[in-house]
């Protein structure tokens, strides 16, 4: 008989607890009545020195510069982020595996190399980088939120290619972050590790599936993290934690060797990408990983041999054309703070001379129907066959996987059905591309990008997405395989963002989701949107995101 999931979880959680240095822990009194906005705790607690707080607030690019100039050492920086990660864990439950001993040994080696050689080993020399749990860092387990893998050591030959690449670039790995079961929920909760709550509002979710990564970054426990995305798993946590998060085009970044919740399926591509509070840190990561010197396409057969190009908008400084989805995606309406965020962004771009016009969410409902159906058909057996032997209960938002498995679809998806799915997917991709291309009319260039919400919520209350599940604002672009980057706009304000009145819901689910909106409860939660480009326009997406950020900054003055 297989070991019960509760016994497995107890072992995993004790391993984590034992690995947390006692001197890094917040004192008990600081945990008794924490504020709703947990991001204020590091500073208000008095637990960190002024220098430690300075390091925690410094962007990845500036940390690297200070290490290179020997103003800071990698050991000092790594110790600070180890301590910050422990505090974030105490407040949000965002960490799975602790890699502190090897991180400090690695940082010491890098400092000694810099001292002796007088130069860095790579562009990420000495930088602590946090990793989503699915990246394999032997011998540490990669549970992906499942009891089956929670205490299973990993082998050196199984190390994820991206981990190899980042190590060559000089990165320091110090912590792995929490994910939901099989990484297939929009909030981060599992039977192994429990629930991870939000940073800006402890009563809200941090998002999923890169939720632990998102909240660790928001808590200043990491300067730069790496997540994965198959339906919004980078962008939803980035939105709920006020971050920039890039979902690249599949093939731009190496993915080989990452642990998957639905291994072997290629119908919807899972990709990895950077997450940070700084857009420049995201750009720095892309340039480093996709450098000709590292050439990850020689390590991963699915990685396209295309180095990062930097700024690509031609001519430089030209005015852009954006489509905007400003209220609903044809199925679900966004909460009032998101509407305001979209309005602010539109006005800021227009004030800067850019064109912004309404973009209809044509085919979005159909795309999501195909996406969700594929997940359940392809993932039923992959997930449930691993949870049932350990008596792991299935969370409500994942019941579709269990139902597909119980119907006998798990493991029996025939070639005819798969061909039909692929034909439908390809037709939807072609139709969307044609509609985008058709925006080049009347002497105007083609639409440069799309702006829309990352989620209908700023960050939903804990547990809500188990019954009101929605990833339609992100999942569409996974099926289309378009690059997308999130960008922060503002925060919900109870004095401005009132409930909708005189409004007719699009359907029952839309009514339930909108009824959940409470200006008092959601006050102070992040308002973050998405910028979308066409396939392989990853550099342009980050450049457009920077233009949007600059316009927002100028408009707020």
XYZ file of C-alpha atoms in Angstrom:
557
model
C 0.000 0.000 0.000
C 1.281 3.482 -0.891
C 2.141 5.919 1.861
C -0.740 8.225 2.831
C -0.380 11.804 1.638
C -0.655 13.181 5.182
C 2.374 11.176 6.282
C 4.280 12.292 3.191
C 3.343 15.923 3.822
C 4.465 15.729 7.446
C 7.919 14.515 6.386
C 8.258 17.187 3.676
C 7.138 20.009 5.945
C 9.499 18.906 8.737
C 12.395 18.841 6.265
C 11.576 22.399 5.287
C 11.128 23.597 8.877
C 14.404 22.029 9.991
C 16.249 23.764 7.148
C 15.173 27.276 8.208
C 17.973 28.924 10.226
C 16.560 29.919 13.601
C 18.460 33.214 13.603
C 16.595 34.273 10.442
C 13.116 33.732 11.906
C 10.839 36.605 12.818
C 10.136 36.569 16.561
C 6.794 35.104 17.594
C 5.351 38.470 18.619
C 5.767 39.778 15.066
C 3.552 36.975 13.794
C 0.647 37.400 16.230
C -1.176 40.293 14.541
C 0.474 40.948 11.186
C -0.931 43.754 9.016
C -3.106 42.950 6.038
C -0.388 44.264 3.713
C 2.457 41.904 4.554
C 4.975 43.715 2.342
C 5.314 46.306 5.128
C 6.527 43.758 7.703
C 10.226 43.520 6.754
C 10.665 47.226 7.409
C 8.246 47.702 10.312
C 9.374 44.612 12.242
C 12.871 45.907 12.946
C 14.119 42.445 12.040
C 16.349 43.711 9.224
C 19.191 46.215 9.371
C 19.202 49.306 7.187
C 21.781 47.700 4.880
C 19.762 44.501 4.615
C 16.642 46.447 3.658
C 18.661 48.382 1.087
C 19.817 45.144 -0.545
C 16.267 43.721 -0.510
C 14.916 46.796 -2.287
C 17.689 46.908 -4.897
C 16.994 45.672 -8.429
C 18.853 42.721 -9.891
C 20.771 44.887 -12.354
C 22.014 47.191 -9.586
C 22.929 44.257 -7.327
C 25.052 42.815 -10.128
C 26.787 46.116 -10.672
C 27.622 46.454 -6.975
C 28.958 42.902 -6.824
C 31.036 43.491 -9.952
C 32.491 46.666 -8.410
C 33.041 44.776 -5.123
C 30.867 47.193 -3.171
C 28.822 44.174 -2.053
C 29.843 40.531 -1.968
C 27.691 37.714 -3.272
C 27.878 36.089 0.167
C 26.443 39.198 1.847
C 23.679 39.549 -0.752
C 22.830 35.852 -0.633
C 22.618 35.874 3.169
C 20.193 38.796 3.039
C 17.879 37.082 0.555
C 18.046 33.812 2.495
C 16.899 35.719 5.584
C 14.216 37.571 3.608
C 12.963 34.289 2.140
C 12.587 32.816 5.638
C 10.468 35.780 6.727
C 8.385 35.554 3.540
C 7.863 31.858 4.262
C 6.696 32.588 7.814
C 4.161 35.127 6.578
C 2.916 33.560 3.336
C 3.998 29.878 3.116
C 5.746 30.414 -0.223
C 8.774 28.106 -0.037
C 9.188 24.359 -0.642
C 12.900 23.492 -0.722
C 15.722 25.300 1.109
C 19.092 25.448 -0.650
C 20.906 27.819 1.731
C 24.089 25.794 2.454
C 24.960 25.232 -1.194
C 23.903 28.793 -2.059
C 26.343 30.291 0.437
C 29.102 27.922 -0.691
C 28.433 28.932 -4.292
C 28.437 32.647 -3.395
C 31.761 32.223 -1.563
C 33.267 30.527 -4.618
C 32.084 33.352 -6.867
C 33.483 36.029 -4.546
C 36.828 34.263 -4.460
C 36.848 33.937 -8.251
C 36.190 37.655 -8.656
C 38.919 38.490 -6.165
C 41.521 36.271 -7.849
C 40.598 36.609 -11.530
C 39.442 40.208 -11.392
C 36.409 39.437 -13.516
C 32.972 37.829 -13.268
C 32.194 34.389 -14.692
C 29.030 35.640 -16.391
C 26.422 38.416 -16.525
C 24.505 36.974 -13.528
C 27.631 36.572 -11.369
C 26.681 36.260 -7.717
C 22.975 37.058 -8.147
C 20.538 35.046 -5.991
C 17.741 33.742 -8.226
C 14.659 31.976 -6.884
C 13.191 29.055 -8.798
C 9.716 27.621 -9.105
C 9.489 24.149 -7.565
C 9.358 22.388 -10.968
C 12.952 23.239 -11.850
C 15.076 20.246 -10.892
C 18.044 21.113 -8.668
C 19.531 17.781 -7.518
C 19.336 16.266 -4.983
C 16.338 18.309 -3.827
C 12.835 16.983 -4.594
C 10.596 18.686 -7.126
C 7.188 17.837 -5.722
C 5.120 19.993 -8.116
C 2.597 20.023 -5.274
C 2.058 16.237 -5.325
C 2.673 13.711 -2.573
C 4.093 11.250 -5.107
C 7.226 13.378 -5.594
C 7.421 15.341 -2.339
C 10.216 13.337 -0.713
C 11.826 11.806 -3.792
C 15.453 12.938 -4.288
C 16.393 14.019 -7.798
C 19.453 12.809 -9.728
C 22.285 14.956 -11.131
C 21.587 13.761 -14.669
C 18.004 15.054 -14.369
C 18.933 18.674 -13.638
C 16.821 21.059 -15.708
C 18.677 22.561 -18.694
C 17.738 26.090 -17.638
C 19.333 25.489 -14.237
C 22.554 24.504 -16.037
C 22.349 27.652 -18.147
C 21.750 29.998 -15.215
C 24.616 28.385 -13.301
C 26.953 29.024 -16.243
C 25.837 32.655 -16.165
C 26.847 32.931 -12.494
C 23.507 32.662 -10.684
C 23.134 31.487 -7.087
C 20.167 29.204 -6.295
C 18.955 29.483 -2.725
C 15.267 28.560 -2.609
C 12.481 26.822 -4.533
C 8.954 28.124 -4.358
C 5.477 26.706 -3.870
C 3.039 25.573 -6.554
C -0.459 24.046 -6.578
C -1.186 20.389 -7.316
C 0.425 19.477 -10.667
C 0.714 23.244 -11.267
C -2.830 23.275 -12.641
C -4.675 25.802 -10.448
C -4.814 29.588 -10.415
C -4.156 29.688 -6.687
C -1.285 28.004 -4.889
C -2.500 25.252 -2.604
C -1.620 21.584 -2.268
C -2.132 18.675 0.087
C 1.618 18.600 0.677
C 2.516 22.212 1.449
C -0.805 23.868 2.271
C -1.962 27.253 1.004
C 0.155 30.246 0.002
C -1.491 33.605 0.663
C -0.950 36.981 -0.967
C 1.590 39.625 -0.002
C -0.400 42.832 -0.476
C -3.486 41.359 1.202
C -3.072 38.258 3.352
C -6.716 37.336 2.766
C -6.208 36.970 -0.982
C -4.459 34.353 -3.068
C -0.969 34.873 -4.479
C -2.112 33.292 -7.750
C -0.878 30.174 -9.491
C 0.794 28.217 -10.515
C 4.014 30.228 -9.979
C 2.378 31.616 -6.852
C 5.181 31.078 -4.379
C 7.536 32.789 -6.806
C 5.220 35.768 -7.152
C 4.721 36.345 -3.453
C 8.414 35.841 -2.620
C 9.272 38.607 -5.088
C 6.577 40.880 -3.666
C 7.926 40.279 -0.147
C 11.393 41.382 -1.303
C 12.631 37.845 -0.719
C 14.070 37.646 -4.231
C 15.374 40.142 -6.800
C 14.618 37.896 -9.784
C 12.675 34.653 -10.127
C 11.785 32.131 -12.787
C 8.296 30.716 -13.279
C 6.497 28.639 -15.891
C 3.288 29.269 -17.807
C 0.814 26.944 -19.538
C -2.417 28.859 -18.924
C -1.333 32.006 -17.106
C 0.989 30.602 -14.463
C 3.555 33.407 -14.747
C 1.130 36.222 -15.494
C -1.555 35.566 -12.877
C 0.892 35.534 -9.927
C 2.695 38.509 -11.458
C -0.617 40.366 -11.611
C -1.612 39.504 -8.050
C 1.827 40.538 -6.760
C 2.436 43.770 -8.724
C 5.203 42.364 -10.934
C 6.534 42.298 -14.444
C 6.313 38.726 -15.731
C 7.143 37.512 -19.229
C 5.417 34.554 -20.890
C 7.603 34.034 -23.945
C 6.853 32.409 -27.270
C 7.506 28.671 -27.054
C 10.994 27.878 -28.289
C 12.649 31.142 -27.316
C 13.849 29.768 -23.968
C 15.097 26.271 -23.064
C 12.441 24.126 -21.386
C 13.966 20.646 -21.476
C 14.146 18.820 -18.168
C 11.564 20.853 -16.282
C 9.046 18.783 -14.349
C 5.563 18.880 -15.838
C 2.155 18.282 -14.313
C 1.039 16.724 -17.612
C 4.243 15.233 -19.043
C 4.395 14.371 -22.713
C 1.616 16.602 -24.002
C 2.555 19.090 -26.725
C -0.910 20.390 -27.513
C -0.436 23.479 -25.306
C 3.186 24.399 -24.777
C 4.474 25.067 -21.266
C 7.214 27.683 -21.225
C 9.371 29.379 -18.598
C 10.122 33.037 -18.111
C 11.401 35.687 -15.703
C 9.436 37.508 -13.014
C 10.608 40.627 -11.191
C 9.608 43.944 -9.668
C 11.879 45.554 -12.296
C 11.336 45.455 -16.054
C 15.059 46.034 -16.566
C 15.741 42.866 -14.558
C 13.443 40.932 -16.899
C 15.352 42.303 -19.900
C 18.682 41.515 -18.272
C 17.607 37.900 -17.777
C 16.490 37.519 -21.395
C 19.689 38.969 -22.785
C 21.829 36.746 -20.563
C 20.003 33.457 -21.162
C 19.681 33.954 -24.906
C 23.238 35.101 -25.487
C 25.318 33.626 -28.341
C 27.956 32.654 -25.784
C 25.555 30.437 -23.839
C 23.644 29.285 -26.968
C 20.898 27.310 -25.152
C 19.697 26.026 -28.535
C 22.713 23.697 -28.480
C 21.363 22.153 -25.261
C 17.616 21.988 -25.902
C 16.386 20.691 -29.286
C 13.176 22.736 -29.016
C 15.019 26.020 -28.383
C 15.179 28.233 -31.493
C 18.698 29.473 -32.377
C 17.861 33.140 -32.050
C 19.862 35.372 -29.666
C 18.034 38.137 -27.805
C 17.854 41.156 -30.090
C 17.218 44.017 -27.707
C 15.207 46.961 -29.018
C 13.479 46.121 -32.280
C 10.788 48.763 -32.835
C 11.596 50.488 -36.109
C 11.984 53.341 -36.512
C 12.917 53.986 -32.873
C 10.472 56.250 -31.095
C 7.630 55.778 -33.557
C 4.084 55.982 -32.221
C 2.423 52.639 -31.612
C -1.026 51.210 -32.302
C -2.659 49.232 -29.497
C -5.892 47.310 -29.364
C -7.484 47.235 -25.919
C -10.049 44.906 -24.359
C -11.509 47.314 -21.875
C -14.340 45.642 -19.950
C -14.886 41.945 -20.658
C -13.563 39.116 -22.810
C -16.979 38.062 -24.053
C -17.501 35.753 -21.088
C -16.310 37.435 -17.882
C -16.278 41.106 -16.872
C -13.398 42.533 -14.862
C -13.728 44.075 -11.405
C -13.989 47.900 -11.181
C -10.309 48.534 -10.217
C -9.241 46.696 -13.381
C -11.593 48.846 -15.480
C -9.942 51.919 -13.966
C -6.489 50.503 -14.672
C -7.389 49.987 -18.317
C -8.754 53.534 -18.544
C -5.614 54.978 -16.947
C -3.403 53.074 -19.375
C -5.427 54.129 -22.418
C -5.323 57.794 -21.410
C -1.596 57.637 -20.647
C -0.771 56.132 -24.030
C -2.981 58.573 -25.907
C -1.393 61.472 -24.017
C 1.972 60.180 -25.239
C 0.726 60.195 -28.838
C -0.015 56.505 -29.315
C -3.230 55.174 -30.841
C -5.500 52.980 -28.699
C -8.644 51.414 -30.144
C -11.101 48.790 -28.944
C -10.140 45.198 -29.814
C -13.000 42.709 -29.862
C -12.326 39.429 -27.998
C -13.485 37.406 -31.001
C -13.045 33.641 -30.539
C -11.791 34.024 -26.955
C -14.611 31.891 -25.535
C -14.049 29.182 -28.130
C -10.288 29.220 -27.572
C -10.791 28.754 -23.834
C -13.248 25.932 -24.408
C -10.609 24.113 -26.451
C -7.877 24.880 -23.914
C -9.792 23.671 -20.860
C -11.065 20.587 -22.672
C -7.539 19.683 -23.735
C -6.190 20.101 -20.203
C -8.795 17.735 -18.787
C -8.492 15.130 -21.555
C -4.716 15.134 -21.578
C -4.220 15.624 -17.851
C -6.829 13.343 -16.285
C -4.725 10.196 -16.107
C -1.427 12.059 -15.778
C -2.607 13.650 -12.529
C -5.206 11.360 -10.962
C -3.159 8.180 -11.411
C -0.565 9.799 -9.140
C -2.900 11.277 -6.511
C -5.227 8.338 -5.837
C -2.630 5.841 -4.586
C -1.834 8.314 -1.792
C -5.517 9.171 -1.168
C -4.935 12.802 -2.088
C -8.282 14.598 -2.366
C -8.851 16.564 -5.563
C -9.447 20.277 -5.108
C -12.759 21.604 -6.479
C -11.225 23.604 -9.337
C -9.491 20.414 -10.547
C -12.602 18.203 -10.565
C -12.584 18.294 -14.373
C -9.414 16.186 -14.361
C -10.981 13.639 -12.035
C -14.192 13.516 -14.063
C -12.231 12.969 -17.288
C -10.283 10.165 -15.627
C -13.423 8.516 -14.237
C -15.110 8.664 -17.651
C -12.277 6.553 -18.969
C -10.725 9.318 -21.040
C -7.489 9.091 -19.099
C -4.975 7.130 -21.122
C -7.455 6.434 -23.952
C -7.330 9.639 -25.987
C -7.325 8.177 -29.490
C -5.541 9.504 -32.572
C -8.796 10.622 -34.224
C -9.768 12.856 -31.299
C -6.234 14.224 -31.028
C -6.165 15.056 -34.739
C -9.484 16.876 -34.388
C -8.109 18.893 -31.471
C -5.014 19.886 -33.447
C -7.019 20.873 -36.528
C -9.305 23.046 -34.395
C -6.374 24.644 -32.554
C -4.585 25.453 -35.805
C -7.728 26.981 -37.304
C -8.193 29.233 -34.267
C -4.553 30.324 -34.467
C -4.894 31.154 -38.161
C -8.123 33.107 -37.668
C -6.605 35.236 -34.895
C -3.488 35.943 -36.924
C -5.571 36.946 -39.943
C -7.641 39.329 -37.854
C -4.498 40.885 -36.391
C -2.911 41.266 -39.834
C -6.106 42.890 -41.134
C -5.577 45.857 -38.783
C -3.153 47.237 -41.368
C -5.572 49.481 -43.230
C -6.068 53.053 -44.477
C -2.366 53.777 -44.594
C -1.850 52.712 -40.994
C 0.567 50.021 -39.923
C -0.531 46.752 -38.364
C -1.600 46.768 -34.708
C 1.521 46.556 -32.541
C 0.054 44.979 -29.432
C -3.007 44.189 -27.347
C -3.632 45.512 -23.846
C -6.016 43.689 -21.548
C -6.504 42.489 -17.998
C -4.432 39.593 -16.662
C -7.403 38.437 -14.585
C -10.896 39.717 -13.790
C -9.714 40.141 -10.169
C -6.967 42.253 -8.655
C -6.349 39.182 -6.465
C -9.325 37.012 -5.422
C -10.026 36.160 -1.808
C -8.523 32.880 -0.625
C -10.412 29.842 -1.882
C -12.749 31.708 -4.217
C -11.187 30.370 -7.412
C -11.993 26.818 -6.328
C -15.618 27.498 -7.222
C -15.276 30.511 -9.542
C -12.300 29.504 -11.679
C -11.191 31.752 -14.515
C -7.957 31.977 -16.512
C -9.561 33.198 -19.737
C -7.624 36.461 -19.872
C -4.324 34.584 -19.926
C -5.092 31.125 -21.329
C -6.122 32.450 -24.739
C -2.533 33.438 -25.473
C -1.172 30.051 -24.466
C -3.175 28.354 -27.195
C -2.194 31.122 -29.636
C 1.442 30.918 -28.428
C 1.807 34.711 -28.236
C 4.402 36.421 -26.009
C 2.924 38.478 -23.177
C 4.312 40.645 -20.373
C 2.445 41.946 -17.347
C 2.883 45.516 -16.145
C 1.791 47.197 -12.883
C -0.570 50.169 -13.087
C -1.953 51.072 -9.659
C -3.755 49.624 -6.633
C -7.459 49.195 -5.870
C -8.915 52.156 -4.002
C -12.167 51.775 -2.068
C -12.856 55.501 -2.417
C -12.777 55.356 -6.216
C -13.513 51.794 -7.300
C -17.202 51.426 -6.467
C -19.360 48.416 -7.309
C -20.968 48.350 -10.735
C -24.503 49.715 -10.983
C -27.026 49.394 -13.791
C -24.978 46.552 -15.195
C -26.154 43.320 -16.819
C -23.960 40.232 -16.346
C -22.957 38.222 -19.394
C -23.879 34.924 -17.718
C -24.368 33.318 -14.292
C -20.641 32.951 -13.619
C -20.084 36.580 -14.535
C -22.772 37.589 -12.045
C -21.209 35.509 -9.262
C -17.737 36.876 -9.931
C -18.919 40.466 -9.990
C -21.026 39.986 -6.849
C -17.826 39.041 -5.045
C -16.412 42.533 -5.525
C -16.255 44.400 -2.209
C -14.439 47.777 -2.351
C -13.457 47.530 1.312
C -12.079 44.004 1.086
C -10.139 44.511 -2.157
C -8.756 47.921 -1.198
C -5.000 48.017 -1.759
C -4.749 44.983 -4.011
C -2.633 45.298 -7.200
C -3.977 46.411 -10.571
C -1.784 44.810 -13.229
C -2.447 44.385 -16.960
C -0.955 42.497 -19.921
C 0.755 43.584 -23.134
C 0.506 41.011 -25.942
C 2.510 40.685 -29.148
C 2.511 38.280 -32.075
C 4.537 35.057 -32.078
C 8.299 35.581 -31.873
C 7.871 39.262 -31.005
C 9.191 38.739 -27.471
C 11.706 41.591 -27.660
C 9.033 43.909 -29.013
C 6.679 42.957 -26.181
C 9.237 43.994 -23.566
C 10.000 47.180 -25.488
C 6.286 48.005 -25.698
C 5.899 47.234 -21.993
C 8.645 49.748 -21.265
C 6.902 52.354 -23.407
C 3.646 51.719 -21.538
C 5.428 51.980 -18.171
C 7.022 55.287 -19.201
C 3.669 56.640 -20.367
C 2.027 55.653 -17.077
C 4.809 57.325 -15.129
C 4.552 60.534 -17.148
C 0.744 60.542 -16.897
C 0.817 60.208 -13.097
C 2.839 63.401 -12.617
